[in-house]
PDB file of C-alpha atoms in Angstrom:
ATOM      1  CA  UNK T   1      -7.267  12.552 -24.904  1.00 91.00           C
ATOM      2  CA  UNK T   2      -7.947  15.566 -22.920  1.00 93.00           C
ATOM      3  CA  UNK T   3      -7.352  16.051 -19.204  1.00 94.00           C
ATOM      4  CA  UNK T   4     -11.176  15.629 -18.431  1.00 94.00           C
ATOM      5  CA  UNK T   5     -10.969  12.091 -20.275  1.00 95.00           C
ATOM      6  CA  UNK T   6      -8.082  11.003 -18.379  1.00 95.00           C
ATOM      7  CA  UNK T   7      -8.631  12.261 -14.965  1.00 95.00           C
ATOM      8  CA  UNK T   8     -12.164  10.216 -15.983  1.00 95.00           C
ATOM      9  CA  UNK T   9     -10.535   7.195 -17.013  1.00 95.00           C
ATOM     10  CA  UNK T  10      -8.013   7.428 -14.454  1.00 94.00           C
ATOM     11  CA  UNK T  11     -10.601   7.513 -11.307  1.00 92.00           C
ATOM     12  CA  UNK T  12      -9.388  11.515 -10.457  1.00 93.00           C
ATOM     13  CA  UNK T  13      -9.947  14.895 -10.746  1.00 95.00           C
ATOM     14  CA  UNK T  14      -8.375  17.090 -12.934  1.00 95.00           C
ATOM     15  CA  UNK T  15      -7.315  19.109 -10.157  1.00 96.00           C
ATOM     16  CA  UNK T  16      -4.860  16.239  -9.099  1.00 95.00           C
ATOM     17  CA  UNK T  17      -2.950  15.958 -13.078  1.00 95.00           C
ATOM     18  CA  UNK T  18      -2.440  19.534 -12.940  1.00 94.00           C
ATOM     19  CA  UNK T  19      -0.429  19.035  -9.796  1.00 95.00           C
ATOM     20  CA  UNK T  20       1.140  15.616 -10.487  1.00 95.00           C
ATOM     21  CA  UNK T  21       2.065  17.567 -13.861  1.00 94.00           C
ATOM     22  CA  UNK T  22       3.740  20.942 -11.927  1.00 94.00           C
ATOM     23  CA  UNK T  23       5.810  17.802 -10.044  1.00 94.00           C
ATOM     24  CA  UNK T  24       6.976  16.939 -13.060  1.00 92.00           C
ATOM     25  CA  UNK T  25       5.267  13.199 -12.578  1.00 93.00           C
ATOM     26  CA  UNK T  26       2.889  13.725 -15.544  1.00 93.00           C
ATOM     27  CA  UNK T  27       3.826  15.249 -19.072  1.00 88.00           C
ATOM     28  CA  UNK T  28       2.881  18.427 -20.002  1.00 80.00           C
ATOM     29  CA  UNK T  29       2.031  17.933 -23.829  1.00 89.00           C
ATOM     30  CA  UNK T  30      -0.095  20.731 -25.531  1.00 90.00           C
ATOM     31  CA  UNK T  31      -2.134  20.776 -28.620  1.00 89.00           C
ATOM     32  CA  UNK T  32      -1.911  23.558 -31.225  1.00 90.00           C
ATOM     33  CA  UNK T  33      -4.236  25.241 -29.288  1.00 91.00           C
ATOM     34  CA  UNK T  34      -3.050  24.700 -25.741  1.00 88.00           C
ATOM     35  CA  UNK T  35      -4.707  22.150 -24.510  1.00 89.00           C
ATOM     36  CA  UNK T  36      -3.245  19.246 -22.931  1.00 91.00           C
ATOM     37  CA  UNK T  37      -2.894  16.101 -24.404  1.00 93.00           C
ATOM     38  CA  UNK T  38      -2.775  12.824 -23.203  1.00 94.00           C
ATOM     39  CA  UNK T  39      -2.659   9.241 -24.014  1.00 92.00           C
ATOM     40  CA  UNK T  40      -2.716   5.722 -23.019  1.00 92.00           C
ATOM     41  CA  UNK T  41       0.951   5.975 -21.427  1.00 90.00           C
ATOM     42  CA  UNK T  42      -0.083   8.543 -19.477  1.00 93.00           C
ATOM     43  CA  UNK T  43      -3.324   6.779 -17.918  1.00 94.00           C
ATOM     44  CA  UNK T  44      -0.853   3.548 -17.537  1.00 91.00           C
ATOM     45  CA  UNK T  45       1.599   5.919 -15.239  1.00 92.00           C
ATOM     46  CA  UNK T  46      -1.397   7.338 -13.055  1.00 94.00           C
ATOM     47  CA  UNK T  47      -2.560   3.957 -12.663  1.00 92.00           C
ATOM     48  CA  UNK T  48       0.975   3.063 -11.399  1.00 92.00           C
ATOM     49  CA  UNK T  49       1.169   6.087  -9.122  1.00 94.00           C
ATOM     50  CA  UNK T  50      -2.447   5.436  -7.644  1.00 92.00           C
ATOM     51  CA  UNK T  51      -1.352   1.196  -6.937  1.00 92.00           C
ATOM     52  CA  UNK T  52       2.156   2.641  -5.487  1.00 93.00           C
ATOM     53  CA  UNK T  53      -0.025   5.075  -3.232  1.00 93.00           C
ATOM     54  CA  UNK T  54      -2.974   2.764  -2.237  1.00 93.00           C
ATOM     55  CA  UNK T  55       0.213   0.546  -1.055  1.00 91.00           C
ATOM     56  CA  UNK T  56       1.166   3.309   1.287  1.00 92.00           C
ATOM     57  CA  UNK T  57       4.100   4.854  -1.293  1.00 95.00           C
ATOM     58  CA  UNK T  58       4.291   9.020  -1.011  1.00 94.00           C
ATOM     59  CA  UNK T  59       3.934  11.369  -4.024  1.00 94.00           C
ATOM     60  CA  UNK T  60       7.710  11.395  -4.275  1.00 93.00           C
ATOM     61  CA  UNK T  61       8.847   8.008  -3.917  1.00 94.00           C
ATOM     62  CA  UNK T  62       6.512   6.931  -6.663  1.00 94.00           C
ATOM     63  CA  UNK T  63       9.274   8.813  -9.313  1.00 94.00           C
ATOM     64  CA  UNK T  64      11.409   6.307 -10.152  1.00 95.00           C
ATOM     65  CA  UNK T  65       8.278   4.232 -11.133  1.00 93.00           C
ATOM     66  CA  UNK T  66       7.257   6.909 -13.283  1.00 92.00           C
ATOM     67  CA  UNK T  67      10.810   7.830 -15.399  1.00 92.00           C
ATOM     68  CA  UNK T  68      11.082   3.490 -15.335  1.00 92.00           C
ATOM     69  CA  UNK T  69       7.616   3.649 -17.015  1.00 89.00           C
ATOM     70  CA  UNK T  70       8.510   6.913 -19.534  1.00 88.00           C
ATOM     71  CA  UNK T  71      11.801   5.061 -20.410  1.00 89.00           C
ATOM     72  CA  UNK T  72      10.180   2.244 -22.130  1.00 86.00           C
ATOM     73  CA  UNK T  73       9.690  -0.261 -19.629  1.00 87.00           C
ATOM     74  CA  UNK T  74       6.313  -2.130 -19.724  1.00 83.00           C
ATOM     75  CA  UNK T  75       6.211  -2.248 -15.453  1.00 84.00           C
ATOM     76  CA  UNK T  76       7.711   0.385 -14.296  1.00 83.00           C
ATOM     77  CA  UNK T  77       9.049  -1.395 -11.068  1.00 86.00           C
ATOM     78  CA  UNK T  78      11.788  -3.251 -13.218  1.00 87.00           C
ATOM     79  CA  UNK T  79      14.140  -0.559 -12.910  1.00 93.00           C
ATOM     80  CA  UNK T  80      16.936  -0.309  -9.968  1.00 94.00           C
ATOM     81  CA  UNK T  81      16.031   2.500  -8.259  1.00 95.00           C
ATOM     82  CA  UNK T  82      12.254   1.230  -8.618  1.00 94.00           C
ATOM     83  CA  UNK T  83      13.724  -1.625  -7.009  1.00 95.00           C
ATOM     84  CA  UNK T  84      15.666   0.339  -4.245  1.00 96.00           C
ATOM     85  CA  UNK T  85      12.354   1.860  -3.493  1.00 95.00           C
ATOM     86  CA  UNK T  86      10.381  -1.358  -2.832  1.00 95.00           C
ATOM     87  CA  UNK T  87      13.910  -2.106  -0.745  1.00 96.00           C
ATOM     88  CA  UNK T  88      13.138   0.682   1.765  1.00 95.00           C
ATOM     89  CA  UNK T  89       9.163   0.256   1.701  1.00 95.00           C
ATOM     90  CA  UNK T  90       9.369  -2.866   2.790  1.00 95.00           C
ATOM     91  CA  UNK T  91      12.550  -2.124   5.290  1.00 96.00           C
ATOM     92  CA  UNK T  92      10.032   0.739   6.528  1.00 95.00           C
ATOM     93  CA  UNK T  93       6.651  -1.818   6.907  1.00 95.00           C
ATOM     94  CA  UNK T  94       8.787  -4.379   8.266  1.00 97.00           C
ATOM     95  CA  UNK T  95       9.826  -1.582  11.282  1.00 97.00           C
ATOM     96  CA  UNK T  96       6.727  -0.542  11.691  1.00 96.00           C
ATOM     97  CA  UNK T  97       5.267  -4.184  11.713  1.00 97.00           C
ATOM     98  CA  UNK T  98       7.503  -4.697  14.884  1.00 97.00           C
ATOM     99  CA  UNK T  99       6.852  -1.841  16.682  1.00 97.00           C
ATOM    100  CA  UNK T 100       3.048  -2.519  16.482  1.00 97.00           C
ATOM    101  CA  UNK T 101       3.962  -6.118  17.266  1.00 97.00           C
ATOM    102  CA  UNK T 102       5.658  -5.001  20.580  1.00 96.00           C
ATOM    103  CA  UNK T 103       2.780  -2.750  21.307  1.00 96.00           C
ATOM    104  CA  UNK T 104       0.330  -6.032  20.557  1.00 96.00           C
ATOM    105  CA  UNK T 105       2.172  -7.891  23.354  1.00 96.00           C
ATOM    106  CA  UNK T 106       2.324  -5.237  25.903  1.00 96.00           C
ATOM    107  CA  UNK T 107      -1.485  -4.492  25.725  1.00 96.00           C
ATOM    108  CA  UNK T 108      -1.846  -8.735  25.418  1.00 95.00           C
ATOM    109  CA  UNK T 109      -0.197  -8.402  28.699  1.00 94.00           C
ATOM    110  CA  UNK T 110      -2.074  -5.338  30.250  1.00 95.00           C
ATOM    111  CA  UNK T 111      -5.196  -7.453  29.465  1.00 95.00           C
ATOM    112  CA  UNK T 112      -4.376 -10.442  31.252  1.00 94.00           C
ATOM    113  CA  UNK T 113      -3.418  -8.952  34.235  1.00 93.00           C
ATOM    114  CA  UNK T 114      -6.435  -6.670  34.086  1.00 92.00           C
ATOM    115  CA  UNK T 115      -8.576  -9.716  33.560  1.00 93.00           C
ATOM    116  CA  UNK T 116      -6.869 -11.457  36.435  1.00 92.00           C
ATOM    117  CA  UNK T 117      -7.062  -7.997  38.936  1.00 90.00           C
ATOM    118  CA  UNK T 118     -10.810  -8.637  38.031  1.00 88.00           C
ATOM    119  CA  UNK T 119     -11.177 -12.133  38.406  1.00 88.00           C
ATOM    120  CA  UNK T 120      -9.843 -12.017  42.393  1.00 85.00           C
ATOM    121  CA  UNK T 121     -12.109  -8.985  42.906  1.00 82.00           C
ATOM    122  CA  UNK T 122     -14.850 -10.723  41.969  1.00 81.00           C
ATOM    123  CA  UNK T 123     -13.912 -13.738  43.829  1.00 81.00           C
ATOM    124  CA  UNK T 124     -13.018 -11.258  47.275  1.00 77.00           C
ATOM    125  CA  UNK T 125     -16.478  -9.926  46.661  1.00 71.00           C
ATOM    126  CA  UNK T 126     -18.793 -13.147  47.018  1.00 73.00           C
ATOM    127  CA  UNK T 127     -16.580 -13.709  49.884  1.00 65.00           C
ATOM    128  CA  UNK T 128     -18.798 -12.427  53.616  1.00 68.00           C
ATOM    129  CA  UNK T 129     -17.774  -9.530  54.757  1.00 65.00           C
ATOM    130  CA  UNK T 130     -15.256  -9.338  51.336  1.00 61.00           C
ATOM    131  CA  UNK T 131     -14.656  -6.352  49.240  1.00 59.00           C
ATOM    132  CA  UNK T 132     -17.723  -4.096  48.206  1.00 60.00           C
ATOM    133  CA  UNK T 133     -18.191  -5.071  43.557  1.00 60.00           C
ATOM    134  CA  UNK T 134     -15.886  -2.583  42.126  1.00 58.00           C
ATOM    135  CA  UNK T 135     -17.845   0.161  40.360  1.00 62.00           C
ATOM    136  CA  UNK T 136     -16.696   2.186  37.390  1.00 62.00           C
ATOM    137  CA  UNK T 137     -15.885   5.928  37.076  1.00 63.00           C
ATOM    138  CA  UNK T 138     -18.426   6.631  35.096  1.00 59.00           C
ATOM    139  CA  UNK T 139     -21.345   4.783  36.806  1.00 55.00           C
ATOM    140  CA  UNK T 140     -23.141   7.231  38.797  1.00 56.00           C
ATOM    141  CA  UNK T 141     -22.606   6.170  42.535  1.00 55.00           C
ATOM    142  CA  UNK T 142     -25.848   4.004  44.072  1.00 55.00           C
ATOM    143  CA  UNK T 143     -27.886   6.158  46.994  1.00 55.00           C
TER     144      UNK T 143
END
């Protein structure tokens, strides 16, 4: 097929084969005539490449994917260093999954203290003679 087929079947442009192909990601095959030829490897590797980047994977560290895929294996995560890759992904989400876990907690705790801070104004302000409702910044102040 031709790179307007693929990039078609594929779910691209043909903008984005011409670069995955100066990364060296896709072949660069040519007909007699110089066009580019493709075939049903080829849309099989950009369909690995776009699952590997909707999961979060860069340009780069979907590689090893691709040369597992060209070498004649049927997934092309079977390999080692396809392996070693998932390794560090999930190494990488699992460090990111604590820090936004830590972050959870401390705005979890900014809330309930804000809530509480709230809660005793409230109660000082049905209180005689307590303290005035609290009004926010951007409430335009009463006459």
């Amino acid at each position: 097929m031709r790179i307007g087929e693929l990039a078609e079947r594929a779910g691209t442009t043909t903008r984005t084969l011409r670069y995955y192909e100066s990364l060296g990601l896709l072949p660069a095959r040519r007909t007699g005539n110089g066009y580019r030829s493709y075939d049903e490897d080829d849309l099989r590797l950009l369909q690995q490449i776009r699952v590997l980047q909707d999961f979060g994977f860069e340009l780069e560290e979907t590689r090893p994917f691709v040369e597992c895929l060209r070498s004649g294996h049927p997934a092309g995560d079977s390999c080692p260093a396809s392996l070693e890759v998932y390794r560090r992904k999930l190494a990488e989400l699992d460090e990111c999954i604590g820090r936004l876990s830590a972050i959870r907690e401390r705005v979890g705790t900014q809330l309930a203290q804000a809530e509480l801070a709230r809660a005793e104004l409230e109660a000082a302000a049905t209180v005689p003679g307590g303290a005035p409702e609290p009004r926010c910044e951007l409430t335009p102040p009463g006459p």
